[in-house]
Amino acid sequence: MLSLTWFLALSAILFAIGTIGVLTRKNAIVIFMSVELMLNAVNLTLVAFSSFMGDIHGQILVFFSLCVAAAEAAVGLAIVIAIFRNNLTVDITKIKLLRW
Amino acid sequence: MVTYLFFLLATLAVGSALATIMSRSTVNSALFLVLNMVSLAGVYLLLKAQFLAIIQILVYAGAIMVLFLFVIMLLNVDDEQTIFSKKTFRNAFGFLLGGIVAGQLFYAIAGYTGVLPDISAEMTSVGTVEAIGKTMFTEYLFPFEVTAILLTVAVVGALFIAQRNPKSQN
């Protein structure tokens, strides 16, 4: 069987890609998708540890984190719509009410 | 066999993740993210977490990504002309920070000394619906019920935020 390290390495790569996406992109929706990517990477870590330790509690935690992700997606996309309605753009470099 | 399947799925996941953050069109990003979710569901199957694999496809690829695509359709966002072409300080800092995060994670993984318990064959089949349901509806019944409140609050909050502000109409 594959060792645990491979799964953790895959998860780390996906998390880093998500981080780069959050920090470099300008489109608010793409940034939000990168956040989902990072959430998924962490879920993969939890499932891998849960499976390799024969302990089910990690998978229960992933289930709850999926619920939180669904709630977060609904609220976050509502915020994106509200931002678009006020600024007519989702480009975060053009939204600078609180920046200089 | 499992090893080859894992490397296939891992390549697919990493490639689609890269395509998600690099594609110019937002719709393409969303579709590549769906591919990423599906390949991660395959990895869950390799880890014998069947229930979570199905839930991953249903909730993420099914519900959340459809929500994303609906919002993209509503907002009618144009394709971006410049993603990485401008070598700004912000982009360089983003890549640097991403590299640092990856390095830290790999350092932590490399320093991990095996403390895995010896598990028998039947203990690896923890991910079935039966096993998860048994734990969730006994030990985790209260958090499960609280999740319902969380989802209700999220729906109400999303409706409240996304509704048209009546004061700005006149």
XYZ file of N, CA, C and O in Angstrom, chain A:
400
model
N 0.848 -1.197 0.000
C 0.000 0.000 0.000
C 0.884 1.249 0.000
O 2.007 1.225 0.474
N 0.355 2.298 -0.571
C 1.076 3.564 -0.593
C 1.303 4.069 0.824
O 0.473 3.866 1.696
N 2.426 4.760 1.015
C 2.655 5.282 2.356
C 1.917 6.609 2.528
O 1.490 7.248 1.562
N 1.773 6.994 3.785
C 1.011 8.198 4.125
C 1.656 9.443 3.555
O 0.980 10.407 3.209
N 2.986 9.398 3.400
C 3.725 10.590 2.955
C 3.252 11.083 1.597
O 3.183 12.287 1.362
N 2.918 10.157 0.694
C 2.480 10.566 -0.641
C 1.217 11.391 -0.562
O 1.089 12.421 -1.232
N 0.278 10.943 0.268
C -0.989 11.681 0.375
C -0.756 13.057 0.993
O -1.324 14.052 0.547
N 0.124 13.097 2.013
C 0.405 14.390 2.643
C 1.098 15.321 1.663
O 0.827 16.528 1.636
N 1.990 14.752 0.814
C 2.698 15.594 -0.153
C 1.718 16.152 -1.181
O 1.779 17.349 -1.519
N 0.791 15.320 -1.649
C -0.222 15.808 -2.597
C -1.030 16.936 -1.980
O -1.281 17.981 -2.599
N -1.409 16.734 -0.721
C -2.189 17.753 -0.029
C -1.397 19.047 0.115
O -1.934 20.147 -0.094
N -0.082 18.922 0.426
C 0.745 20.125 0.585
C 0.869 20.871 -0.732
O 0.774 22.107 -0.771
N 1.036 20.124 -1.841
C 1.155 20.777 -3.157
C -0.132 21.530 -3.483
O -0.120 22.687 -3.904
N -1.275 20.868 -3.252
C -2.556 21.519 -3.565
C -2.753 22.756 -2.703
O -3.231 23.796 -3.177
N -2.358 22.674 -1.427
C -2.520 23.832 -0.534
C -1.663 25.000 -1.013
O -2.112 26.151 -1.037
N -0.413 24.675 -1.441
C 0.470 25.758 -1.904
C -0.075 26.386 -3.178
O -0.018 27.616 -3.347
N -0.607 25.561 -4.085
C -1.196 26.113 -5.314
C -2.358 27.041 -4.968
O -2.508 28.131 -5.527
N -3.183 26.610 -3.998
C -4.298 27.462 -3.571
C -3.810 28.774 -2.987
O -4.375 29.841 -3.259
N -2.725 28.712 -2.197
C -2.168 29.937 -1.613
C -1.715 30.903 -2.698
O -2.008 32.105 -2.651
N -0.996 30.354 -3.698
C -0.514 31.210 -4.789
C -1.702 31.827 -5.523
O -1.686 33.004 -5.874
N -2.750 31.023 -5.734
C -3.929 31.555 -6.413
C -4.563 32.695 -5.646
O -4.938 33.714 -6.226
N -4.682 32.552 -4.325
C -5.277 33.611 -3.516
C -4.442 34.878 -3.588
O -4.959 35.985 -3.699
N -3.114 34.716 -3.580
C -2.259 35.901 -3.477
C -2.029 36.594 -4.805
O -1.690 37.781 -4.818
N -2.159 35.879 -5.934
C -1.785 36.525 -7.190
C -2.967 36.925 -8.060
O -2.823 37.830 -8.878
N -4.111 36.259 -7.934
C -5.191 36.575 -8.860
C -5.910 37.849 -8.440
O -5.854 38.260 -7.274
N -6.613 38.455 -9.410
C -7.338 39.691 -9.145
C -8.840 39.481 -9.091
O -9.546 40.257 -8.468
N -9.313 38.461 -9.795
C -10.749 38.200 -9.857
C -11.213 37.599 -8.531
O -10.682 36.587 -8.088
N -12.213 38.215 -7.910
C -12.661 37.768 -6.590
C -13.209 36.346 -6.636
O -13.030 35.572 -5.686
N -13.852 35.973 -7.742
C -14.426 34.623 -7.831
C -13.308 33.582 -7.909
O -13.386 32.517 -7.276
N -12.242 33.895 -8.663
C -11.129 32.939 -8.765
C -10.423 32.815 -7.415
O -10.001 31.723 -7.024
N -10.299 33.932 -6.697
C -9.705 33.878 -5.356
C -10.526 32.962 -4.459
O -9.994 32.131 -3.712
N -11.842 33.089 -4.580
C -12.730 32.248 -3.791
C -12.566 30.770 -4.144
O -12.542 29.908 -3.259
N -12.394 30.491 -5.447
C -12.173 29.102 -5.860
C -10.852 28.579 -5.305
O -10.750 27.398 -4.932
N -9.835 29.441 -5.225
C -8.558 29.012 -4.651
C -8.711 28.669 -3.177
O -8.078 27.732 -2.677
N -9.578 29.423 -2.486
C -9.841 29.097 -1.081
C -10.473 27.713 -0.970
O -10.120 26.915 -0.086
N -11.387 27.402 -1.895
C -11.990 26.062 -1.897
C -10.917 24.985 -2.122
O -10.972 23.911 -1.521
N -9.957 25.316 -2.992
C -8.849 24.392 -3.256
C -8.073 24.098 -1.973
O -7.746 22.946 -1.663
N -7.800 25.147 -1.195
C -7.056 24.966 0.054
C -7.857 24.142 1.044
O -7.318 23.254 1.720
N -9.172 24.418 1.110
C -10.039 23.638 2.006
C -9.983 22.159 1.654
O -9.885 21.294 2.524
N -10.006 21.861 0.341
C -9.969 20.476 -0.100
C -8.662 19.809 0.247
O -8.632 18.626 0.578
N -7.556 20.571 0.150
C -6.255 19.998 0.490
C -6.229 19.574 1.956
O -5.746 18.491 2.298
N -6.775 20.433 2.824
C -6.787 20.090 4.248
C -7.682 18.882 4.501
O -7.343 17.992 5.297
N -8.815 18.820 3.782
C -9.688 17.658 3.922
C -8.962 16.375 3.544
O -9.149 15.341 4.181
N -8.132 16.459 2.492
C -7.382 15.273 2.070
C -6.432 14.806 3.167
O -6.313 13.608 3.431
N -5.785 15.763 3.842
C -4.911 15.391 4.958
C -5.692 14.658 6.042
O -5.261 13.621 6.547
N -6.862 15.208 6.373
C -7.664 14.583 7.434
C -8.087 13.175 7.047
O -7.994 12.242 7.860
N -8.529 13.006 5.795
C -8.977 11.676 5.375
C -7.803 10.702 5.366
O -7.938 9.543 5.773
N -6.619 11.171 4.904
C -5.461 10.280 4.852
C -5.076 9.800 6.250
O -4.884 8.606 6.478
N -4.995 10.746 7.204
C -4.645 10.343 8.569
C -5.699 9.410 9.152
O -5.367 8.402 9.793
N -6.974 9.738 8.898
C -8.060 8.914 9.424
C -7.969 7.492 8.888
O -8.117 6.523 9.625
N -7.666 7.369 7.573
C -7.624 6.051 6.978
C -6.408 5.259 7.460
O -6.500 4.067 7.735
N -5.257 5.943 7.581
C -4.050 5.210 7.966
C -4.017 4.877 9.446
O -3.273 4.000 9.866
N -4.783 5.597 10.263
C -4.803 5.268 11.692
C -6.001 4.407 12.059
O -6.178 4.052 13.213
N -6.846 4.088 11.083
C -8.005 3.268 11.376
C -8.980 3.929 12.329
O -9.668 3.271 13.094
N -9.037 5.261 12.272
C -9.860 6.020 13.207
C -10.879 6.821 12.400
O -10.522 7.521 11.467
N -12.145 6.719 12.770
C -13.176 7.309 11.926
C -13.396 8.789 12.207
O -13.994 9.496 11.401
N -12.863 9.290 13.314
C -13.221 10.654 13.717
C -12.731 11.708 12.729
O -13.360 12.744 12.581
N -11.614 11.412 12.047
C -11.144 12.341 11.038
C -12.151 12.521 9.913
O -12.356 13.626 9.419
N -12.787 11.431 9.522
C -13.758 11.532 8.429
C -15.009 12.266 8.868
O -15.632 12.975 8.073
N -15.397 12.109 10.141
C -16.532 12.881 10.657
C -16.201 14.374 10.590
O -17.024 15.203 10.179
N -14.957 14.707 10.956
C -14.534 16.113 10.915
C -14.587 16.642 9.487
O -15.007 17.783 9.253
N -14.195 15.805 8.509
C -14.272 16.227 7.112
C -15.724 16.475 6.710
O -16.019 17.430 5.993
N -16.633 15.648 7.209
C -18.056 15.860 6.899
C -18.511 17.228 7.391
O -19.148 17.997 6.664
N -18.136 17.564 8.634
C -18.545 18.869 9.162
C -17.866 19.999 8.408
O -18.472 21.053 8.177
N -16.607 19.773 8.013
C -15.928 20.826 7.271
C -16.563 21.031 5.896
O -16.594 22.145 5.380
N -17.112 19.955 5.317
C -17.862 20.101 4.061
C -19.100 20.958 4.268
O -19.429 21.805 3.435
N -19.792 20.747 5.401
C -20.983 21.562 5.699
C -20.592 23.027 5.814
O -21.256 23.912 5.255
N -19.495 23.301 6.529
C -19.041 24.683 6.691
C -18.648 25.266 5.348
O -18.932 26.435 5.056
N -18.026 24.430 4.488
C -17.633 24.927 3.169
C -18.849 25.301 2.341
O -18.836 26.305 1.625
N -19.917 24.501 2.448
C -21.138 24.822 1.701
C -21.721 26.143 2.181
O -22.084 27.009 1.372
N -21.783 26.330 3.512
C -22.308 27.576 4.062
C -21.443 28.752 3.642
O -21.947 29.815 3.239
N -20.118 28.532 3.688
C -19.182 29.593 3.338
C -19.326 29.970 1.872
O -19.267 31.154 1.518
N -19.534 28.977 0.998
C -19.685 29.283 -0.426
C -20.935 30.125 -0.655
O -20.900 31.103 -1.411
N -22.036 29.766 0.021
C -23.277 30.523 -0.169
C -23.093 31.968 0.266
O -23.402 32.909 -0.485
N -22.557 32.177 1.467
C -22.408 33.537 1.984
C -21.367 34.307 1.169
O -21.563 35.474 0.811
N -20.255 33.641 0.834
C -19.201 34.321 0.088
C -19.661 34.776 -1.276
O -19.369 35.902 -1.703
N -20.403 33.914 -1.977
C -20.869 34.315 -3.302
C -21.909 35.418 -3.192
O -21.967 36.301 -4.061
N -22.698 35.417 -2.117
C -23.631 36.528 -1.900
C -22.863 37.827 -1.710
O -23.255 38.882 -2.245
N -21.742 37.760 -0.986
C -20.923 38.962 -0.796
C -20.355 39.423 -2.135
O -20.317 40.630 -2.431
N -19.917 38.462 -2.971
C -19.393 38.830 -4.291
C -20.466 39.543 -5.108
O -20.197 40.559 -5.767
N -21.710 39.024 -5.045
C -22.801 39.677 -5.786
C -23.031 41.084 -5.259
O -23.219 42.036 -6.030
N -22.989 41.242 -3.922
C -23.200 42.572 -3.340
C -22.100 43.531 -3.765
O -22.362 44.695 -4.102
N -20.852 43.045 -3.782
C -19.732 43.885 -4.225
C -19.914 44.286 -5.683
O -19.726 45.444 -6.066
N -20.333 43.315 -6.502
C -20.504 43.616 -7.922
C -21.609 44.644 -8.131
O -21.516 45.517 -8.992
N -22.646 44.560 -7.309
C -23.756 45.494 -7.472
C -23.319 46.917 -7.131
O -23.756 47.881 -7.759
N -22.427 47.053 -6.148
C -22.002 48.391 -5.752
C -20.894 48.936 -6.638
O -20.821 50.136 -6.856
N -19.997 48.086 -7.139
C -18.817 48.573 -7.845
C -18.808 48.248 -9.324
O -17.946 48.721 -10.040
N -19.734 47.392 -9.764
C -19.788 46.929 -11.155
C -18.479 46.261 -11.594
O -18.116 46.291 -12.758
N -17.765 45.666 -10.664
C -16.575 44.901 -10.993
C -16.310 43.902 -9.868
O -16.754 44.103 -8.742
N -15.603 42.808 -10.215
C -15.148 41.887 -9.173
C -13.623 41.889 -9.121
O -13.025 41.022 -8.513
N -13.021 42.863 -9.784
C -11.572 43.002 -9.749
C -11.169 43.642 -8.424
O -11.527 44.782 -8.140
N -10.414 42.900 -7.603
C -10.166 43.406 -6.249
C -9.165 44.553 -6.248
O -9.044 45.252 -5.253
N -8.445 44.773 -7.357
C -7.541 45.925 -7.363
C -8.295 47.225 -7.598
O -7.770 48.299 -7.353
N -9.556 47.115 -8.078
C -10.343 48.332 -8.329
C -11.291 48.643 -7.191
O -12.009 49.637 -7.239
N -11.345 47.787 -6.189
C -12.198 48.040 -5.033
C -11.301 48.593 -3.941
O -10.598 47.843 -3.268
N -11.285 49.917 -3.784
C -10.301 50.496 -2.864
C -10.909 51.587 -2.007
O -10.334 52.665 -1.861
N -12.090 51.309 -1.471
C -12.718 52.304 -0.597
C -11.931 52.455 0.699
O -11.788 53.556 1.225
N -11.387 51.351 1.199
C -10.690 51.381 2.482
C -9.179 51.305 2.304
O -8.466 50.932 3.215
N -8.690 51.615 1.083
C -7.249 51.544 0.847
C -6.765 52.886 0.318
O -7.542 53.680 -0.186
N -5.488 53.092 0.404
C -4.934 54.267 -0.237
C -4.132 53.845 -1.439
O -3.829 52.697 -1.620
